[in-house]
Amino acid sequence: MRNLLIVVLVLAVAVSAGARSIADSYVELVAPATISPGETYTFTFGVYNASTDSEWITDVLITVPDGWIIDESSMSYVPIIPDPIRPSWDMLVPDGPTAMWLDNDEGYGELYGDEYTTVSVDLTVAAQLYGIPIHWCLKGDIWGDPPHELCGCIDLQISPVEEHSWAKIKAMYR
Ligand SMILES: [Ca+2]
Ligand SMILES: [Ca+2]
């Protein structure tokens, strides 16, 4: 009877400790600090895997607002381990408005627990802005407990359109 009680207690601890998965992982905007309509910027996003039960992140998906243009050739990331490279995202491609850093090697994920890296892509901001945020999703390698997918959004600091337009007009008459 005493053994049974211990087993039950250990199980309870294991469940509560494991119920973390990739919860609290996030994508944050590192640069640029502000954007203006119609301009192109190199966007850099920080990606953090908060998993405490050894779930590793496979894919990073970043969805831009309507009318923005993704420059596929500019997509890159910073390896944490140079040799062999890790994370080794195998496909850096857009799918419609979503820039994707995909781990297509069929193995486990690439960004381990408590690791942080950055991904970058050149984005041309739409000429009309409606204050729509950038959306992101992180996918884990389905190890440990859910959630195995986590999504969120990033609000953007937009410089005033009028000020920007006047600067452009002034520049034309310089
Ligand atoms: Ca890979
Ligand atoms: Ca992998």
mmCIF file of C-alpha atoms and ligand atoms in Angstrom:
data_model
loop_
_atom_site.group_PDB
_atom_site.id
_atom_site.type_symbol
_atom_site.label_atom_id
_atom_site.label_comp_id
_atom_site.label_asym_id
_atom_site.label_seq_id
_atom_site.Cartn_x
_atom_site.Cartn_y
_atom_site.Cartn_z
ATOM 1 C CA MET A 1 0.000 0.000 0.000
ATOM 2 C CA ARG A 2 2.835 2.367 0.856
ATOM 3 C CA ASN A 3 4.550 1.584 -2.455
ATOM 4 C CA LEU A 4 1.382 2.316 -4.347
ATOM 5 C CA LEU A 5 1.116 5.696 -2.646
ATOM 6 C CA ILE A 6 4.699 6.551 -3.621
ATOM 7 C CA VAL A 7 4.057 5.570 -7.238
ATOM 8 C CA VAL A 8 0.960 7.748 -7.325
ATOM 9 C CA LEU A 9 2.873 10.675 -5.835
ATOM 10 C CA VAL A 10 5.766 10.294 -8.292
ATOM 11 C CA LEU A 11 3.313 10.151 -11.181
ATOM 12 C CA ALA A 12 1.618 13.317 -9.994
ATOM 13 C CA VAL A 13 4.985 15.122 -9.875
ATOM 14 C CA ALA A 14 5.929 13.825 -13.326
ATOM 15 C CA VAL A 15 2.675 15.069 -14.823
ATOM 16 C CA SER A 16 2.972 18.538 -13.368
ATOM 17 C CA ALA A 17 6.658 18.844 -14.295
ATOM 18 C CA GLY A 18 6.048 17.589 -17.823
ATOM 19 C CA ALA A 19 3.042 19.749 -18.561
ATOM 20 C CA ARG A 20 5.198 22.502 -19.982
ATOM 21 C CA SER A 21 6.307 21.384 -23.411
ATOM 22 C CA ILE A 22 6.988 24.432 -25.613
ATOM 23 C CA ALA A 23 4.683 26.630 -23.520
ATOM 24 C CA ASP A 24 6.129 30.123 -22.974
ATOM 25 C CA SER A 25 8.267 29.894 -26.102
ATOM 26 C CA TYR A 26 8.080 33.039 -28.174
ATOM 27 C CA VAL A 27 9.029 35.042 -31.255
ATOM 28 C CA GLU A 28 10.016 38.682 -30.694
ATOM 29 C CA LEU A 29 10.836 41.513 -33.058
ATOM 30 C CA VAL A 30 14.490 42.527 -32.726
ATOM 31 C CA ALA A 31 14.577 44.999 -35.646
ATOM 32 C CA PRO A 32 13.486 47.378 -37.108
ATOM 33 C CA ALA A 33 12.269 49.571 -34.252
ATOM 34 C CA THR A 34 9.732 51.413 -36.437
ATOM 35 C CA ILE A 35 8.395 51.021 -39.966
ATOM 36 C CA SER A 36 6.988 53.330 -42.620
ATOM 37 C CA PRO A 37 4.558 52.412 -45.413
ATOM 38 C CA GLY A 38 6.084 51.250 -48.693
ATOM 39 C CA GLU A 39 9.615 50.855 -47.331
ATOM 40 C CA THR A 40 11.754 47.702 -47.269
ATOM 41 C CA TYR A 41 13.461 46.564 -44.085
ATOM 42 C CA THR A 42 15.463 43.601 -42.908
ATOM 43 C CA PHE A 43 13.259 42.178 -40.187
ATOM 44 C CA THR A 44 15.058 40.197 -37.512
ATOM 45 C CA PHE A 45 13.060 38.029 -35.143
ATOM 46 C CA GLY A 46 14.345 36.390 -31.975
ATOM 47 C CA VAL A 47 13.105 32.829 -31.422
ATOM 48 C CA TYR A 48 13.219 31.234 -27.972
ATOM 49 C CA ASN A 49 12.378 27.654 -27.019
ATOM 50 C CA ALA A 50 11.151 27.632 -23.412
ATOM 51 C CA SER A 51 10.626 23.864 -23.282
ATOM 52 C CA THR A 52 11.612 22.223 -20.023
ATOM 53 C CA ASP A 53 10.688 18.692 -21.136
ATOM 54 C CA SER A 54 13.093 18.364 -24.055
ATOM 55 C CA GLU A 55 10.717 19.271 -26.859
ATOM 56 C CA TRP A 56 12.698 20.930 -29.641
ATOM 57 C CA ILE A 57 11.367 23.404 -32.165
ATOM 58 C CA THR A 58 11.159 22.244 -35.769
ATOM 59 C CA ASP A 59 9.513 25.083 -37.655
ATOM 60 C CA VAL A 60 9.208 28.847 -37.406
ATOM 61 C CA LEU A 61 6.351 30.498 -39.309
ATOM 62 C CA ILE A 62 5.955 34.259 -39.570
ATOM 63 C CA THR A 63 2.878 35.679 -41.315
ATOM 64 C CA VAL A 64 3.009 39.266 -42.527
ATOM 65 C CA PRO A 65 0.016 41.585 -43.026
ATOM 66 C CA ASP A 66 -1.880 41.927 -46.328
ATOM 67 C CA GLY A 67 0.079 43.575 -49.117
ATOM 68 C CA TRP A 68 3.528 43.059 -47.639
ATOM 69 C CA ILE A 69 6.151 41.474 -49.899
ATOM 70 C CA ILE A 70 8.510 38.749 -48.701
ATOM 71 C CA ASP A 71 11.949 38.627 -50.365
ATOM 72 C CA GLU A 72 12.559 34.863 -50.399
ATOM 73 C CA SER A 73 16.259 35.200 -51.328
ATOM 74 C CA SER A 74 16.924 37.255 -48.189
ATOM 75 C CA MET A 75 15.699 34.635 -45.707
ATOM 76 C CA SER A 76 18.401 33.558 -43.262
ATOM 77 C CA TYR A 77 19.096 32.564 -39.663
ATOM 78 C CA VAL A 78 21.949 32.535 -37.187
ATOM 79 C CA PRO A 79 23.282 29.065 -36.279
ATOM 80 C CA ILE A 80 23.952 28.412 -32.590
ATOM 81 C CA ILE A 81 26.340 25.545 -33.359
ATOM 82 C CA PRO A 82 28.441 26.115 -36.506
ATOM 83 C CA ASP A 83 29.649 22.535 -37.099
ATOM 84 C CA PRO A 84 27.471 20.644 -37.685
ATOM 85 C CA ILE A 85 25.132 23.590 -38.172
ATOM 86 C CA ARG A 86 22.234 23.768 -35.740
ATOM 87 C CA PRO A 87 19.539 24.794 -36.019
ATOM 88 C CA SER A 88 19.705 23.460 -39.577
ATOM 89 C CA TRP A 89 16.496 24.678 -41.100
ATOM 90 C CA ASP A 90 16.413 22.968 -44.474
ATOM 91 C CA MET A 91 13.850 25.046 -46.335
ATOM 92 C CA LEU A 92 13.560 28.829 -46.083
ATOM 93 C CA VAL A 93 10.528 29.622 -48.188
ATOM 94 C CA PRO A 94 7.453 31.808 -48.265
ATOM 95 C CA ASP A 95 3.974 30.334 -48.610
ATOM 96 C CA GLY A 96 1.686 33.237 -49.502
ATOM 97 C CA PRO A 97 2.061 35.773 -46.678
ATOM 98 C CA THR A 98 3.965 33.312 -44.451
ATOM 99 C CA ALA A 99 7.764 33.130 -44.295
ATOM 100 C CA MET A 100 8.739 29.639 -43.148
ATOM 101 C CA TRP A 101 11.946 28.245 -41.662
ATOM 102 C CA LEU A 102 11.299 24.511 -41.957
ATOM 103 C CA ASP A 103 13.120 21.505 -40.548
ATOM 104 C CA ASN A 104 12.406 18.892 -43.198
ATOM 105 C CA ASP A 105 14.912 16.208 -42.125
ATOM 106 C CA GLU A 106 12.220 14.003 -40.534
ATOM 107 C CA GLY A 107 14.259 13.898 -37.316
ATOM 108 C CA TYR A 108 13.830 15.809 -34.088
ATOM 109 C CA GLY A 109 13.622 19.563 -33.853
ATOM 110 C CA GLU A 110 16.516 21.941 -34.206
ATOM 111 C CA LEU A 111 16.188 24.576 -31.513
ATOM 112 C CA TYR A 112 16.686 22.886 -28.150
ATOM 113 C CA GLY A 113 15.176 23.871 -24.810
ATOM 114 C CA ASP A 114 16.381 27.200 -23.405
ATOM 115 C CA GLU A 115 18.016 28.145 -26.717
ATOM 116 C CA TYR A 116 17.595 31.447 -28.549
ATOM 117 C CA THR A 117 18.450 32.320 -32.101
ATOM 118 C CA THR A 118 17.425 34.864 -34.711
ATOM 119 C CA VAL A 119 15.836 34.538 -38.141
ATOM 120 C CA SER A 120 15.824 37.344 -40.717
ATOM 121 C CA VAL A 121 13.926 38.285 -43.850
ATOM 122 C CA ASP A 122 13.622 41.420 -45.999
ATOM 123 C CA LEU A 123 10.036 42.643 -46.020
ATOM 124 C CA THR A 124 8.482 45.446 -48.025
ATOM 125 C CA VAL A 125 5.780 47.064 -45.944
ATOM 126 C CA ALA A 126 2.456 47.685 -47.707
ATOM 127 C CA ALA A 127 1.773 51.240 -48.895
ATOM 128 C CA GLN A 128 -1.401 51.255 -46.805
ATOM 129 C CA LEU A 129 -1.125 50.303 -43.159
ATOM 130 C CA TYR A 130 -4.006 49.335 -40.968
ATOM 131 C CA GLY A 131 -2.097 48.455 -37.841
ATOM 132 C CA ILE A 132 -2.308 44.742 -38.481
ATOM 133 C CA PRO A 133 0.181 42.776 -36.402
ATOM 134 C CA ILE A 134 2.674 40.173 -37.568
ATOM 135 C CA HIS A 135 1.588 36.656 -36.568
ATOM 136 C CA TRP A 136 3.942 33.838 -35.662
ATOM 137 C CA CYS A 137 3.722 30.130 -34.945
ATOM 138 C CA LEU A 138 6.332 27.755 -33.545
ATOM 139 C CA LYS A 139 6.073 24.002 -34.035
ATOM 140 C CA GLY A 140 7.691 21.452 -31.750
ATOM 141 C CA ASP A 141 8.778 17.886 -32.527
ATOM 142 C CA ILE A 142 5.852 16.381 -30.575
ATOM 143 C CA TRP A 143 8.054 15.221 -27.696
ATOM 144 C CA GLY A 144 6.575 15.376 -24.227
ATOM 145 C CA ASP A 145 3.347 17.124 -23.438
ATOM 146 C CA PRO A 146 1.289 19.578 -25.472
ATOM 147 C CA PRO A 147 1.175 22.266 -26.606
ATOM 148 C CA HIS A 148 3.332 21.245 -29.576
ATOM 149 C CA GLU A 149 2.381 24.368 -31.463
ATOM 150 C CA LEU A 150 2.340 27.884 -30.127
ATOM 151 C CA CYS A 151 1.208 31.068 -31.889
ATOM 152 C CA GLY A 152 1.194 34.741 -31.054
ATOM 153 C CA CYS A 153 1.416 38.167 -32.597
ATOM 154 C CA ILE A 154 3.726 41.152 -32.598
ATOM 155 C CA ASP A 155 2.424 44.699 -32.665
ATOM 156 C CA LEU A 156 4.362 47.129 -34.810
ATOM 157 C CA GLN A 157 5.521 50.668 -34.154
ATOM 158 C CA ILE A 158 4.513 52.677 -37.201
ATOM 159 C CA SER A 159 6.001 56.105 -37.933
ATOM 160 C CA PRO A 160 3.367 58.709 -38.810
ATOM 161 C CA VAL A 161 2.464 58.585 -42.498
ATOM 162 C CA GLU A 162 2.212 62.403 -42.894
ATOM 163 C CA GLU A 163 5.669 63.019 -41.511
ATOM 164 C CA HIS A 164 7.087 60.366 -43.797
ATOM 165 C CA SER A 165 5.316 61.800 -46.878
ATOM 166 C CA TRP A 166 6.543 65.328 -46.181
ATOM 167 C CA ALA A 167 10.094 64.045 -45.806
ATOM 168 C CA LYS A 168 9.801 62.413 -49.202
ATOM 169 C CA ILE A 169 8.410 65.550 -50.820
ATOM 170 C CA LYS A 170 11.176 67.674 -49.278
ATOM 171 C CA ALA A 171 13.764 65.231 -50.560
ATOM 172 C CA MET A 172 12.407 65.639 -54.121
ATOM 173 C CA TYR A 173 13.050 69.424 -54.046
ATOM 174 C CA ARG A 174 16.448 69.320 -52.419
HETATM 175 CA CA CA B 1 17.308 20.007 -40.277
HETATM 176 CA CA CA B 2 15.729 18.047 -37.376
#
